[in-house]
Tab-separated table of C-alpha atoms in Angstrom:
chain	number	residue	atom	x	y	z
A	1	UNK	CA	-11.740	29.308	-36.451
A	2	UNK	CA	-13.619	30.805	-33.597
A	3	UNK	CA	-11.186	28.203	-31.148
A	4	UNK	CA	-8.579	30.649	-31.898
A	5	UNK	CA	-10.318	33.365	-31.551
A	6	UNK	CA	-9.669	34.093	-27.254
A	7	UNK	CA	-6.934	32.093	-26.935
A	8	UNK	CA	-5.441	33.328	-23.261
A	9	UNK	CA	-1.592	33.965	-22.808
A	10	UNK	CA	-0.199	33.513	-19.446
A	11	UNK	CA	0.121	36.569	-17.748
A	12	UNK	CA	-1.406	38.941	-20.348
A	13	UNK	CA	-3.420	41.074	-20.674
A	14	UNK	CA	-7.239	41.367	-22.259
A	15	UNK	CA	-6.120	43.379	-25.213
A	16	UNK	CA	-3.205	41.126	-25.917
A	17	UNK	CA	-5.582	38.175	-26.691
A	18	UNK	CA	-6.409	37.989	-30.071
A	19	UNK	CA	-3.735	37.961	-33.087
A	20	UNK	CA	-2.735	40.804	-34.506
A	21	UNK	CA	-3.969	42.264	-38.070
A	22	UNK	CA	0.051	41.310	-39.237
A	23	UNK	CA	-0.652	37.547	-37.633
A	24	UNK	CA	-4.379	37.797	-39.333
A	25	UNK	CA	-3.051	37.834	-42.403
A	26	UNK	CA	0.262	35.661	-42.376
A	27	UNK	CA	-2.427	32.810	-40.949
A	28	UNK	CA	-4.804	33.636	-43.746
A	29	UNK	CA	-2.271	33.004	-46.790
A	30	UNK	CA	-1.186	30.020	-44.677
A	31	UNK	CA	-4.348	28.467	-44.381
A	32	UNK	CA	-5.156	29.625	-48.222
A	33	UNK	CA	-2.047	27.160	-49.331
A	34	UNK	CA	-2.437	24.339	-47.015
A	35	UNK	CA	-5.955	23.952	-48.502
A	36	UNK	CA	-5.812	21.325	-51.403
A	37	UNK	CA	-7.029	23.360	-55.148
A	38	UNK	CA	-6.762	21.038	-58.361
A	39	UNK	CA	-4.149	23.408	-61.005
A	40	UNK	CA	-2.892	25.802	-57.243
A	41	UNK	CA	0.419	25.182	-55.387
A	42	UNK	CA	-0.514	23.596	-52.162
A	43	UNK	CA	1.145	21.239	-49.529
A	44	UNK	CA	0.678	18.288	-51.303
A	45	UNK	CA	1.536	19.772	-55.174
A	46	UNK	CA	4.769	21.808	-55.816
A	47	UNK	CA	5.097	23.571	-59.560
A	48	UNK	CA	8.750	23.613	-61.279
A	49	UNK	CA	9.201	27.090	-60.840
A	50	UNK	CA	6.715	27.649	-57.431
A	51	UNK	CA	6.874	25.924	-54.127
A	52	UNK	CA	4.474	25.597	-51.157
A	53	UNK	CA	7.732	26.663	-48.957
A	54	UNK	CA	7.693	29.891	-51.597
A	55	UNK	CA	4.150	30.836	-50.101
A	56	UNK	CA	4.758	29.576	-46.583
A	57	UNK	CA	7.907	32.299	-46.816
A	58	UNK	CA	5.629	34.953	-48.147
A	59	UNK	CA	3.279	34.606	-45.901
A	60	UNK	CA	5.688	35.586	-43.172
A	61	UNK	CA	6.716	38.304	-45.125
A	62	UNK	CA	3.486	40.074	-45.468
A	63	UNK	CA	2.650	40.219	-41.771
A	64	UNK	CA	4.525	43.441	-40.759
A	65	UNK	CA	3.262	45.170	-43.554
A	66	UNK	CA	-0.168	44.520	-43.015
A	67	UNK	CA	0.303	45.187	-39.542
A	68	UNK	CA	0.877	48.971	-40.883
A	69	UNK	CA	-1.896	49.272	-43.250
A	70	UNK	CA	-3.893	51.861	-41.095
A	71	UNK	CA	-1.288	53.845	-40.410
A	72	UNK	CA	0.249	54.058	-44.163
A	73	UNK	CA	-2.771	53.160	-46.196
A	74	UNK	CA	-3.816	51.054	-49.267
A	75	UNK	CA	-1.184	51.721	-51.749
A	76	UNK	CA	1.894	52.009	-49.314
A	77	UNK	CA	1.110	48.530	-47.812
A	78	UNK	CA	0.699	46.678	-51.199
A	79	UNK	CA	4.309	48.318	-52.558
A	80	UNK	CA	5.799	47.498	-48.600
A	81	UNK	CA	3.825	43.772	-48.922
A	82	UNK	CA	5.230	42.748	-52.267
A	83	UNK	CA	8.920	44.017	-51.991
A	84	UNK	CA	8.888	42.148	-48.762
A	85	UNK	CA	8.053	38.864	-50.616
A	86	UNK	CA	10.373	40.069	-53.550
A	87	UNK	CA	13.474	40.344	-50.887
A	88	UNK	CA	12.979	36.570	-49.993
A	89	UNK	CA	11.164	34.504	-52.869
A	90	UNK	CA	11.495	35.107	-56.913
A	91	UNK	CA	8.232	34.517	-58.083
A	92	UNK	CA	4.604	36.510	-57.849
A	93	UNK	CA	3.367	34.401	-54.963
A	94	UNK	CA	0.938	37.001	-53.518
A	95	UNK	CA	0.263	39.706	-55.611
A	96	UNK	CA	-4.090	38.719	-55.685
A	97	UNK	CA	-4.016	37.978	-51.629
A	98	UNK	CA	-2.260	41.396	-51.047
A	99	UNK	CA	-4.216	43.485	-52.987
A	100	UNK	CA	-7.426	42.272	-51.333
A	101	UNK	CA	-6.054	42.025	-47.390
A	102	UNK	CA	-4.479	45.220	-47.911
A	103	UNK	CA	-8.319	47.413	-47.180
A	104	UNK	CA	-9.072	45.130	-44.822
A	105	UNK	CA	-5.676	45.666	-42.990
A	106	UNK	CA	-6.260	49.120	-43.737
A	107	UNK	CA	-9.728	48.938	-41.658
A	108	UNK	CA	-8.973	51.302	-38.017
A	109	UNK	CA	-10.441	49.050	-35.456
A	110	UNK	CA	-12.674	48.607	-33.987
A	111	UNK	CA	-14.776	49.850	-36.656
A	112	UNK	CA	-16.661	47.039	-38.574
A	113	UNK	CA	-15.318	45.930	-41.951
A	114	UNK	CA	-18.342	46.649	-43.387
A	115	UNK	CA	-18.793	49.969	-42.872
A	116	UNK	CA	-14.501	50.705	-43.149
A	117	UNK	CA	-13.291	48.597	-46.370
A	118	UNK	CA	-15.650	51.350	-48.295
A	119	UNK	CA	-14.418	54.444	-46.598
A	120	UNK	CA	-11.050	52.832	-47.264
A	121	UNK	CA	-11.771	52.640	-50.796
A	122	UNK	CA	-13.140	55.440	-50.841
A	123	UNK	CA	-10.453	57.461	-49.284
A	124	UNK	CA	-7.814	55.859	-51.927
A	125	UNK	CA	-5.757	58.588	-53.297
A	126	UNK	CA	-3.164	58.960	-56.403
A	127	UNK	CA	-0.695	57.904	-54.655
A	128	UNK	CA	-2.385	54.419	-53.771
A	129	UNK	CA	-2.623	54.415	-57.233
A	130	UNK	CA	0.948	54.827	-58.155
A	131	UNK	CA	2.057	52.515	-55.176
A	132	UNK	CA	-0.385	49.764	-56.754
A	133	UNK	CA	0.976	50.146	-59.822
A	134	UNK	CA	4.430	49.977	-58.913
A	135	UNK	CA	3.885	47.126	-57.036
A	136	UNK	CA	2.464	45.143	-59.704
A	137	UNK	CA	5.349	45.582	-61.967
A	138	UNK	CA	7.169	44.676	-59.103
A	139	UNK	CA	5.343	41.405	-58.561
A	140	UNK	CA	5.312	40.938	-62.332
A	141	UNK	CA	2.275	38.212	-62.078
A	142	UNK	CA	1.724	36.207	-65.336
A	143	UNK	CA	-0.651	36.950	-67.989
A	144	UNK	CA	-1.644	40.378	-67.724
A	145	UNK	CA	-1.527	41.237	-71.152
A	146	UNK	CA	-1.190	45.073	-72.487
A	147	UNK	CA	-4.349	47.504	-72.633
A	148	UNK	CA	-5.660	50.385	-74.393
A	149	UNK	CA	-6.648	51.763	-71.083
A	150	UNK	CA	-4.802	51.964	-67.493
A	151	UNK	CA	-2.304	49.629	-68.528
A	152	UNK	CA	-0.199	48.621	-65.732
A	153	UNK	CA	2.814	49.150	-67.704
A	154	UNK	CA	1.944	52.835	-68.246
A	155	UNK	CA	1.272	55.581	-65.723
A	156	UNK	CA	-1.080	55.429	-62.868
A	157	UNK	CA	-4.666	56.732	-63.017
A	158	UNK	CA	-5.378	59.133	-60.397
A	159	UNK	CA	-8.306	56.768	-59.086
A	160	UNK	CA	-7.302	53.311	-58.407
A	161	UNK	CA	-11.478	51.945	-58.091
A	162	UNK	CA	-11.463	53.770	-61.847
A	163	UNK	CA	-8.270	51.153	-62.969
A	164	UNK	CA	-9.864	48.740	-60.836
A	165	UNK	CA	-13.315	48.689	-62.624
A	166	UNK	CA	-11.665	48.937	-66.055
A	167	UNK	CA	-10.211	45.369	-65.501
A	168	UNK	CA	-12.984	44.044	-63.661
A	169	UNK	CA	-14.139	42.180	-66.988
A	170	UNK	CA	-10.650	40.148	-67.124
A	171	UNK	CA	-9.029	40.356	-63.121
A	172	UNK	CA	-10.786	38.373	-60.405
A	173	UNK	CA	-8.712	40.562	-58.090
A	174	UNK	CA	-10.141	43.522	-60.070
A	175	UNK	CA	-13.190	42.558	-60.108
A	176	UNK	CA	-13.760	41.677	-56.356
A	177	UNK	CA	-12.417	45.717	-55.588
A	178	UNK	CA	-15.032	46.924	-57.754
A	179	UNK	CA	-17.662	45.040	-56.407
A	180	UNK	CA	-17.004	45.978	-52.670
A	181	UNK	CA	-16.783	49.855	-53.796
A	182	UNK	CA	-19.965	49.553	-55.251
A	183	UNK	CA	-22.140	47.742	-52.470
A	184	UNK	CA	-24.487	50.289	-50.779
């Protein structure tokens, strides 16, 4: 990818030479679904009820959202994210891919994602909480199942890493948030 990386525009500026966080992330869900997976939508396998033009479209739909995340934070950008795919495509298309480019989106540049995806996290408040949770009813992905504890279904913990660690054992998405909060 680094071909891409300084790509001049004609009569622009230095600053206006790399893609911005919104493009970063519509060109990361499209290269996710162009890339061939056995059992995944991709350009090459369609399911009956799931398209590779249903992720193309939410791809562009995530963009300007992301493109806010610093501003509005974690939870904000997930809810804004998935109602923008919800307005154009019917199914849970990118639900997993939002909630984990959503702290890097979040990141203020030009600090370093490793040093800002952790203060993000750490900095997540209730309201993230409530936002994430509203956002996955919203999405309504498949298989999720009820809980004893933090159930989506039911109200928002006041610490999202807390929810986030209590699925960890059965939510790759879960598990990858806890993971990152918990690196030194």
């Amino acid at each position: 990818m680094t071909r891409y990386r300084n790509m001049p525009l004609p009569n622009a500026s230095a600053d206006s030479t790399l893609l911005s966080i919104g493009s970063c992330a519509t060109l990361a869900c499209l290269l996710e679904v162009t890339a061939p997976k056995p059992g995944n939508v991709h350009r090459g396998a369609d399911f009956a009820d799931m398209t590779f033009t249903d992720f193309v479209v939410s791809a562009a739909a995530i963009g300007p959202a992301m493109q806010r995340a610093a501003q509005r934070g974690v939870g904000a950008t997930v809810l804004e994210a998935v109602r923008a795919t919800r307005r154009l495509v019917p199914v849970n298309t990118n639900l997993g891919t939002v909630l984990l480019l959503a702290p890097l989106a979040a990141v203020r540049r030009p600090q370093p994602l490793d040093v800002g995806v952790p203060q993000v996290l750490a900095g997540l408040t209730a309201r993230d909480s409530e936002d994430v949770y509203a956002a996955i009813r919203l999405a309504q992905p498949g298989g999720l199942g009820a809980t004893a504890e933090m159930d989506v279904a039911g109200t928002a913990p006041q610490d999202l890493l807390e929810a986030m660690r209590a699925a960890a054992g059965r939510d790759m998405v879960a598990l990858q948030a806890s993971r990152t909060c918990s690196e030194p």
